[in-house]
Amino acid sequence: MESTAFPKDAESVKLLAKAKELFANGDHIKALEIIEDMILVNKEENNIQFLHTEQGYMLTKLSEKAENLDVDFAFMLGAVGCFSEYEKLSLLCAHGFHTLAHHIGSVMYYKKCLKKAKQCLSVSNPNEDSGSSVNQMGLRRKTLMNETDKDLETLIKNSVTAIAVSKIGKLKGLQEEDFEPEVLRSKSSSEPLKNEFKGLRSFWLGLDVKVKRDFMKVSIAKLISFVKGVHHRPGRDALKQILDSAREDRKWTFWMCRTKCLKKFSSAEECKKHLEQEHAADFKPLKEEDRIKRIGKDWVRKILVGGWEPVDTAAAVEMIRYRLADVKAFSYKHGWSKEWPLAADDERSKLLKEIKNLLVMFCDLRILPCSVRDCMMSYPVRHLGKLEVSEQSLIDSHLGETPQSICFLECHELNQIIDFLKCIRYERDDGKDIVCRAVDSILGSTRVKEKIDFDPQFSFLLLDRRLLKTSNVQFDDEGTINVFDPNVHFAKAPAQGDDIISWLTDYNSVDKTFPRPIREHNLDIWVAVLRAVQFTCRTLETKYAKKVQVLDYFSALTVVEYLCMSEDERRKNLQEDQWNSYASLLCDICEKIDPEYFLTTKLFVCAVRDVLEEASDLTFDFPDFEDCLNLICERKSLGDDIVLKSISFLKTLTNTKIMLIESKILLVDNSRISLLNNLTRLSSFDNRTYILQLLKPFLLNEIVNMESKAKSDAAEADLLLEEEKKSQSKKKKDKSKKRTSTSMSSPLYKTGEHKPSSNLEPESTSPSLRKVEEDSMEPDDTLSSERGRLEISSNTVNQDKVMPREDSQSDHLESALGEAATRYNSALDMTLKALLKIQILKEDLMQPFQDHPEEHVPPALRNFFTAFVSDVINNEGVYSCLLSDLLAS
């Protein structure tokens, strides 16, 4: 293979060297960016082969490093797209095709590999004689060429073998071998939640519903302040641009061309149109009439809904000939009339159903050109014409507008249509579905599920209210921004579970390269798919050129037929012995062709040779003009009937080839459209991938601060409660001493009927000891103990009312009520702890509090039961905090 051209200007040399260095150091994104910019700037230049070579090399290396087989294939397809632009890169291209073919077991790519390898082998340099230093250099080059030839011969042998095997059974590629299917898992699904976040779940479950709903309203001012504290200027600027774009466009998603032009689009269609017009992502002939057209929706509907039942042709013809007015009045629905007489013909019915199934499949695949429809519709015209039904009668009967006319045909004609339809290729093993899977795998990590909206003043971000219930929501690829009143939007949002904590701590769903330039996102696979699209467009160009060549051949056949008809006219004025045979006439004309105009008349000579040789296929070239003339002259004596029959056969064959080429063009265009759709998907960007990287740490910080404050408040409340208990205990002891001193002088206390109240006061027990005792109680013991305490408390109060005291009556009453309140608090504490040990109560509480718990019980009691059901109440400090809330309520 000849060496590729290299840049000559200093700037290009410098840029190419920098790209190579970046790629060698692992920065393939920046390297591809430089190469792509150079290609775009110099696209009008002819000498940029070196750029496509270098880009193809980079994509090949990325293919080798890819861990995902689908991504591997996509990179290699892009590399082939680079190499296929130049004939001098045929060896690299042949290897690329062989890799693709082996990857998916594609006969198409094996055939392309075979063609390229043969083409490359045919231009090998001739051997040189030895004997001088120049010839010695030739020997070294010859050695290299011999190695290349062996390489090419190996590719040819492998391709021929694979193509032969494919005729016996389906080829098996790497994609179909026994590999474990790749399962994309987020780290959060396979790794336990980090210990430092476990407490957040308990805290979130204990929060009031209103607090949870308010948490979903994110102050933009606070978010900006947070970002200023953790990001440098580029990050702050990026956030400002994202928020400004959201206000202006009311969408998080947009599309951006990844080439140097960096144009931004608001819809996928705009982006697609730009790629087609500016970056060679489409190919269409210049003239509208030369473009292949698919059948329209109207005809597709007619094909799909028709009954396709055989018509009684003889009876129908009678109706057309003698009752045309009635036939004209037939009613049609979607091109089909139920008023035609039907025939009980199972064989025709079976053939018609087969035709329908093939046509429906072609319609679904969008590969049915108008030329195929027109060809099929010509069969009824010829058939009914033989039965003396004029074309005008067919028009009047509406049979020229509906596929129902095919139901008039006999079995042999239906079989001809089936044989032709079965020649249409409806599959193309080019791997477009694999590229689609590769794009899915890459975009899967950046697709966003969560909707993010705004309040009317754009001062708050409103998180997806579904997160209050579950983090497993559907993807929101639209990215539309809505404006809601936060109070209305979150008013009835159910708050269940703790999935939002999993969402906050899952960093696999956010972009970790903020604020990387948008162009760098997916640039490597984007370039590969762009080259694949352009490669497919060149295939389209080749197919259209092939169609033009066949059309020119058909024109040459028409000229041959015209010459024969002209001879018939000439014979009318001549004696039979003066007639020229058709073969002799054509031979004489070919001999008169000036070699100077050989290129312009080549197809005519080919057509004449094919006609006289009764060829079974078309030929478009021949190695030597003189040899071709000799072959023609050898057939000068061929009979006229044979010549006319050969012309008719070749014209039919040519028409068939044109229709098949058109269907192939539509098939290739489907691949182009599929690849272009994937390229457009790769061009999209969702600003939420950036903003979520800022939101999640901010919200996590907010909820951690909330938890810390709650713990601090709970600890402070516990401390105050303990101090209050100690203070009350001290007061009661002082009052008890005073009552005791009074009772010593009172005759009532001499009876000894009552024990000192201090022995019955639970607050006299130390907190630590009391906790041990309470935790060790069984439910029955606890409840009976509480009943005893309450009875004693009541008796003590009653006795205090009748006992003589030195203090005033109001002081005695205040003291009694305080003691009763303290005992009530203690009793409630013991009762609740007893309830916590009743398992069946927990099971009964599970169901009523699943939906809208705020509608059933007061907040403090609801929080208590929620913590009980979820086992959060067992966490340190939670019970004390909940008990304080209950007592306060």
XYZ file of N, CA, C and O in Angstrom, residues 732-838:
428
model
N -40.327 18.252 96.103
C -41.209 17.304 96.757
C -40.594 16.775 98.046
O -41.293 16.540 99.030
N -39.285 16.587 98.021
C -38.627 16.116 99.246
C -38.730 17.149 100.337
O -38.982 16.833 101.500
N -38.533 18.421 99.957
C -38.632 19.494 100.957
C -40.034 19.557 101.537
O -40.230 19.680 102.758
N -41.051 19.471 100.662
C -42.437 19.529 101.127
C -42.764 18.305 101.966
O -43.540 18.368 102.919
N -42.203 17.159 101.612
C -42.445 15.936 102.369
C -41.903 16.060 103.786
O -42.529 15.635 104.754
N -40.703 16.662 103.867
C -40.104 16.866 105.196
C -40.982 17.787 106.033
O -41.198 17.585 107.209
N -41.512 18.835 105.338
C -42.346 19.786 106.066
C -43.604 19.093 106.552
O -44.050 19.296 107.685
N -44.233 18.232 105.709
C -45.427 17.516 106.111
C -45.122 16.537 107.241
O -45.914 16.324 108.156
N -43.955 15.926 107.157
C -43.573 14.967 108.197
C -43.432 15.650 109.543
O -43.891 15.160 110.581
N -42.754 16.826 109.518
C -42.578 17.566 110.778
C -43.917 18.016 111.344
O -44.135 18.042 112.547
N -44.831 18.318 110.477
C -46.158 18.744 110.918
C -46.941 17.560 111.484
O -47.649 17.652 112.477
N -46.780 16.412 110.828
C -47.529 15.237 111.246
C -47.070 14.702 112.600
O -47.807 14.028 113.307
N -45.857 14.998 112.946
C -45.368 14.521 114.234
C -46.129 15.171 115.385
O -46.285 14.613 116.457
N -46.601 16.381 115.137
C -47.377 17.059 116.170
C -48.867 16.884 115.974
O -49.668 17.431 116.690
N -49.220 16.100 114.949
C -50.646 15.910 114.642
C -51.093 14.541 115.125
O -50.412 13.546 114.899
N -52.268 14.407 115.777
C -52.741 13.108 116.264
C -53.098 12.156 115.157
O -53.096 10.960 115.335
N -53.391 12.669 113.995
C -53.781 11.778 112.901
C -52.658 10.865 112.497
O -52.869 9.712 112.141
N -51.389 11.345 112.421
C -50.257 10.546 111.948
C -49.760 9.561 112.994
O -48.869 8.769 112.721
N -50.315 9.601 114.127
C -49.910 8.641 115.148
C -50.542 7.274 114.926
O -50.183 6.306 115.548
N -51.550 7.236 114.107
C -52.226 5.961 113.860
C -51.390 5.019 113.037
O -51.584 3.819 113.053
N -50.452 5.591 112.236
C -49.562 4.747 111.407
C -50.270 4.039 110.289
O -49.840 2.968 109.904
N -51.379 4.580 109.795
C -52.116 3.900 108.737
C -51.492 4.074 107.356
O -51.771 3.293 106.459
N -50.623 5.108 107.127
C -50.063 5.385 105.789
C -48.562 5.339 105.819
O -47.944 5.826 106.764
N -48.000 4.795 104.742
C -46.535 4.777 104.554
C -46.098 6.114 104.011
O -46.864 6.808 103.344
N -44.863 6.479 104.226
C -44.371 7.751 103.671
C -44.508 7.756 102.164
O -44.205 6.770 101.502
N -44.922 8.897 101.597
C -45.122 9.001 100.146
C -43.830 8.903 99.379
O -43.811 8.541 98.221
N -42.699 9.217 100.018
C -41.416 9.149 99.320
C -41.106 7.739 98.873
O -40.420 7.515 97.878
N -41.585 6.760 99.566
C -41.324 5.377 99.169
C -42.086 4.978 97.910
O -41.766 4.010 97.264
N -43.132 5.741 97.570
C -43.945 5.409 96.401
C -43.589 6.252 95.192
O -44.103 6.025 94.125
N -42.732 7.229 95.305
C -42.443 8.174 94.216
C -41.416 7.596 93.267
O -40.273 7.347 93.647
N -41.806 7.352 91.995
C -40.841 6.770 91.050
C -39.717 7.717 90.709
O -38.638 7.284 90.356
N -39.931 9.008 90.802
C -38.873 9.950 90.438
C -37.702 9.901 91.402
O -36.642 10.443 91.133
N -37.911 9.274 92.572
C -36.806 9.204 93.524
C -35.730 8.232 93.079
O -34.623 8.247 93.577
N -36.065 7.381 92.097
C -35.086 6.421 91.577
C -34.164 7.132 90.599
O -34.585 7.984 89.832
N -32.890 6.762 90.595
C -31.944 7.397 89.674
C -32.308 7.074 88.243
O -32.840 6.012 87.956
N -32.030 7.992 87.304
C -32.412 7.776 85.895
C -31.857 6.508 85.310
O -32.550 5.782 84.617
N -30.588 6.215 85.584
C -29.996 5.026 84.974
C -30.620 3.753 85.512
O -30.915 2.819 84.767
N -30.844 3.739 86.830
C -31.458 2.552 87.415
C -32.889 2.392 86.931
O -33.340 1.288 86.642
N -33.633 3.529 86.863
C -35.012 3.465 86.409
C -35.095 2.922 84.991
O -35.977 2.150 84.652
N -34.156 3.277 84.126
C -34.166 2.793 82.749
C -33.966 1.292 82.701
O -34.627 0.569 81.958
N -33.049 0.773 83.522
C -32.810 -0.664 83.557
C -34.055 -1.399 84.025
O -34.463 -2.408 83.463
N -34.683 -0.856 85.067
C -35.874 -1.500 85.595
C -36.997 -1.500 84.565
O -37.685 -2.491 84.372
N -37.211 -0.337 83.878
C -38.295 -0.234 82.913
C -38.069 -1.164 81.735
O -38.998 -1.805 81.249
N -36.839 -1.243 81.261
C -36.550 -2.098 80.108
C -36.735 -3.566 80.440
O -37.008 -4.387 79.554
N -36.577 -3.924 81.733
C -36.668 -5.329 82.108
C -38.090 -5.769 82.399
O -38.355 -6.938 82.582
N -39.024 -4.809 82.461
C -40.414 -5.153 82.775
C -41.084 -5.880 81.634
O -40.873 -5.551 80.481
N -41.947 -6.824 81.965
C -42.822 -7.444 80.986
C -44.053 -6.582 80.841
O -44.371 -5.785 81.722
N -44.809 -6.717 79.756
C -45.980 -5.865 79.556
C -46.975 -5.925 80.695
O -47.466 -4.906 81.139
N -47.283 -7.121 81.218
C -48.286 -7.236 82.274
C -47.803 -6.574 83.548
O -48.548 -5.864 84.220
N -46.515 -6.810 83.869
C -45.951 -6.200 85.071
C -45.969 -4.695 84.947
O -46.249 -3.988 85.909
N -45.635 -4.233 83.766
C -45.569 -2.778 83.568
C -46.925 -2.138 83.770
O -47.065 -1.125 84.457
N -47.959 -2.729 83.160
C -49.301 -2.163 83.256
C -49.831 -2.222 84.674
O -50.426 -1.254 85.176
N -49.628 -3.346 85.362
C -50.102 -3.452 86.747
C -49.376 -2.478 87.647
O -49.954 -1.881 88.558
N -48.074 -2.319 87.377
C -47.291 -1.364 88.164
C -47.820 0.038 87.983
O -47.933 0.804 88.933
N -48.158 0.361 86.727
C -48.673 1.708 86.461
C -50.010 1.913 87.159
O -50.295 2.980 87.672
N -50.879 0.881 87.120
C -52.162 1.020 87.804
C -51.956 1.264 89.287
O -52.628 2.087 89.899
N -50.992 0.535 89.881
C -50.712 0.747 91.304
C -50.244 2.149 91.589
O -50.653 2.790 92.544
N -49.337 2.644 90.713
C -48.806 3.991 90.898
C -49.923 5.016 90.838
O -49.966 5.961 91.614
N -50.820 4.846 89.836
C -51.907 5.822 89.687
C -52.842 5.782 90.884
O -53.317 6.822 91.370
N -53.153 4.582 91.440
C -54.019 4.483 92.612
C -53.378 5.130 93.814
O -54.015 5.880 94.585
N -52.105 4.856 94.020
C -51.387 5.446 95.147
C -51.387 6.953 95.035
O -51.592 7.682 95.990
N -51.132 7.404 93.757
C -51.110 8.855 93.542
C -52.441 9.462 93.904
O -52.518 10.502 94.540
N -53.531 8.810 93.530
C -54.866 9.332 93.799
C -55.150 9.347 95.292
O -55.677 10.330 95.831
N -54.777 8.277 95.982
C -54.998 8.217 97.434
C -54.196 9.275 98.148
O -54.663 9.895 99.102
N -52.981 9.479 97.661
C -52.128 10.473 98.322
C -52.730 11.855 98.201
O -52.750 12.626 99.158
N -53.243 12.140 96.998
C -53.856 13.462 96.803
C -55.071 13.625 97.693
O -55.273 14.661 98.326
N -55.914 12.583 97.787
C -57.130 12.671 98.604
C -56.799 12.827 100.076
O -57.452 13.576 100.806
N -55.754 12.088 100.493
C -55.374 12.190 101.895
C -54.801 13.544 102.216
O -55.031 14.090 103.277
N -54.051 14.062 101.230
C -53.472 15.387 101.467
C -54.549 16.432 101.641
O -54.356 17.436 102.330
N -55.738 16.224 101.029
C -56.797 17.220 101.119
C -57.384 17.283 102.541
O -57.844 18.327 102.962
N -57.393 16.152 103.219
C -58.030 16.138 104.550
C -57.019 16.281 105.673
O -57.385 16.410 106.834
N -55.727 16.223 105.330
C -54.696 16.333 106.356
C -54.502 17.780 106.748
O -54.486 18.656 105.901
N -54.320 18.034 108.025
C -54.029 19.414 108.455
C -52.637 19.803 107.987
O -51.717 19.014 108.021
N -52.462 21.024 107.517
C -51.171 21.500 107.018
C -50.901 22.873 107.569
O -51.821 23.628 107.873
N -49.598 23.227 107.618
C -49.219 24.567 107.989
C -49.333 25.514 106.818
O -49.537 26.697 106.982
N -49.218 24.957 105.559
C -49.314 25.814 104.371
C -50.768 26.094 104.099
O -51.673 25.406 104.572
N -51.002 27.049 103.194
C -52.361 27.406 102.792
C -52.943 26.281 101.938
O -52.230 25.443 101.408
N -54.284 26.285 101.782
C -54.969 25.241 100.992
C -54.531 25.276 99.536
O -54.381 24.251 98.897
N -54.320 26.483 98.974
C -53.892 26.600 97.569
C -52.527 25.989 97.349
O -52.264 25.360 96.327
N -51.618 26.152 98.302
C -50.284 25.551 98.161
C -50.379 24.034 98.138
O -49.693 23.349 97.364
N -51.237 23.514 99.044
C -51.403 22.054 99.070
C -51.968 21.541 97.752
O -51.562 20.505 97.226
N -52.940 22.273 97.175
C -53.558 21.843 95.910
C -52.549 21.871 94.765
O -52.470 20.950 93.948
N -51.742 22.936 94.702
C -50.718 23.052 93.637
C -49.712 21.921 93.733
O -49.310 21.320 92.737
N -49.325 21.606 94.947
C -48.358 20.532 95.137
C -48.950 19.196 94.702
O -48.301 18.387 94.043
N -50.211 18.978 95.059
C -50.859 17.713 94.696
C -50.994 17.572 93.197
O -50.756 16.500 92.631
N -51.402 18.645 92.503
C -51.543 18.586 91.044
C -50.193 18.364 90.360
O -50.083 17.645 89.359
N -49.146 18.984 90.844
C -47.820 18.796 90.252
C -47.356 17.366 90.367
O -46.801 16.784 89.429
N -47.622 16.784 91.586
C -47.235 15.384 91.775
C -48.038 14.470 90.847
O -47.524 13.507 90.280
N -49.326 14.783 90.662
C -50.172 13.969 89.783
C -49.699 14.051 88.334
O -49.669 13.055 87.605
N -49.316 15.250 87.873
C -48.826 15.422 86.498
C -47.538 14.639 86.271
O -47.333 14.006 85.229
N -46.661 14.687 87.277
C -45.398 13.961 87.152
C -45.651 12.458 87.045
O -45.059 11.751 86.230
N -46.580 11.982 87.920
C -46.900 10.562 87.884
C -47.565 10.199 86.552
O -47.372 9.117 86.006
N -48.392 11.106 85.996
C -49.046 10.851 84.691
C -47.994 10.708 83.579
O -48.073 9.802 82.759
N -47.009 11.625 83.599
C -45.949 11.545 82.587
C -45.207 10.222 82.690
O -44.890 9.557 81.689
N -44.910 9.829 83.892
C -44.203 8.563 84.087
C -45.071 7.388 83.650
O -44.601 6.437 83.034
N -46.359 7.483 83.967
C -47.271 6.401 83.579
C -47.370 6.288 82.067
O -47.404 5.197 81.508
N -47.451 7.456 81.366
C -47.499 7.438 79.903
C -46.230 6.814 79.325
O -46.270 6.013 78.376
N -45.101 7.188 79.929
C -43.816 6.633 79.483
C -43.828 5.107 79.601
O -43.500 4.373 78.666
N -44.264 4.593 80.762
C -44.273 3.155 80.968
C -45.284 2.464 80.062
O -45.049 1.372 79.542
N -46.437 3.108 79.850
C -47.478 2.522 79.001
C -46.990 2.374 77.560
O -47.195 1.347 76.906
N -46.354 3.434 77.057
C -45.849 3.394 75.690
C -44.805 2.305 75.511
O -44.785 1.576 74.512
N -43.926 2.187 76.503
C -42.900 1.150 76.391
C -43.510 -0.248 76.444
O -43.025 -1.185 75.794
N -44.577 -0.355 77.201
C -45.255 -1.650 77.219
C -45.902 -1.954 75.872
O -45.870 -3.076 75.382
N -46.482 -0.913 75.264
C -47.109 -1.097 73.954
C -46.096 -1.518 72.897
O -46.407 -2.284 71.979
N -44.877 -0.985 73.029
C -43.853 -1.289 72.037
C -43.479 -2.769 72.020
O -42.919 -3.252 71.033
N -43.783 -3.461 73.082
C -43.418 -4.877 73.149
C -44.543 -5.800 72.679
O -44.412 -7.006 72.719
N -45.637 -5.189 72.231
C -46.763 -5.999 71.745
C -46.650 -6.116 70.237
O -46.940 -5.156 69.508
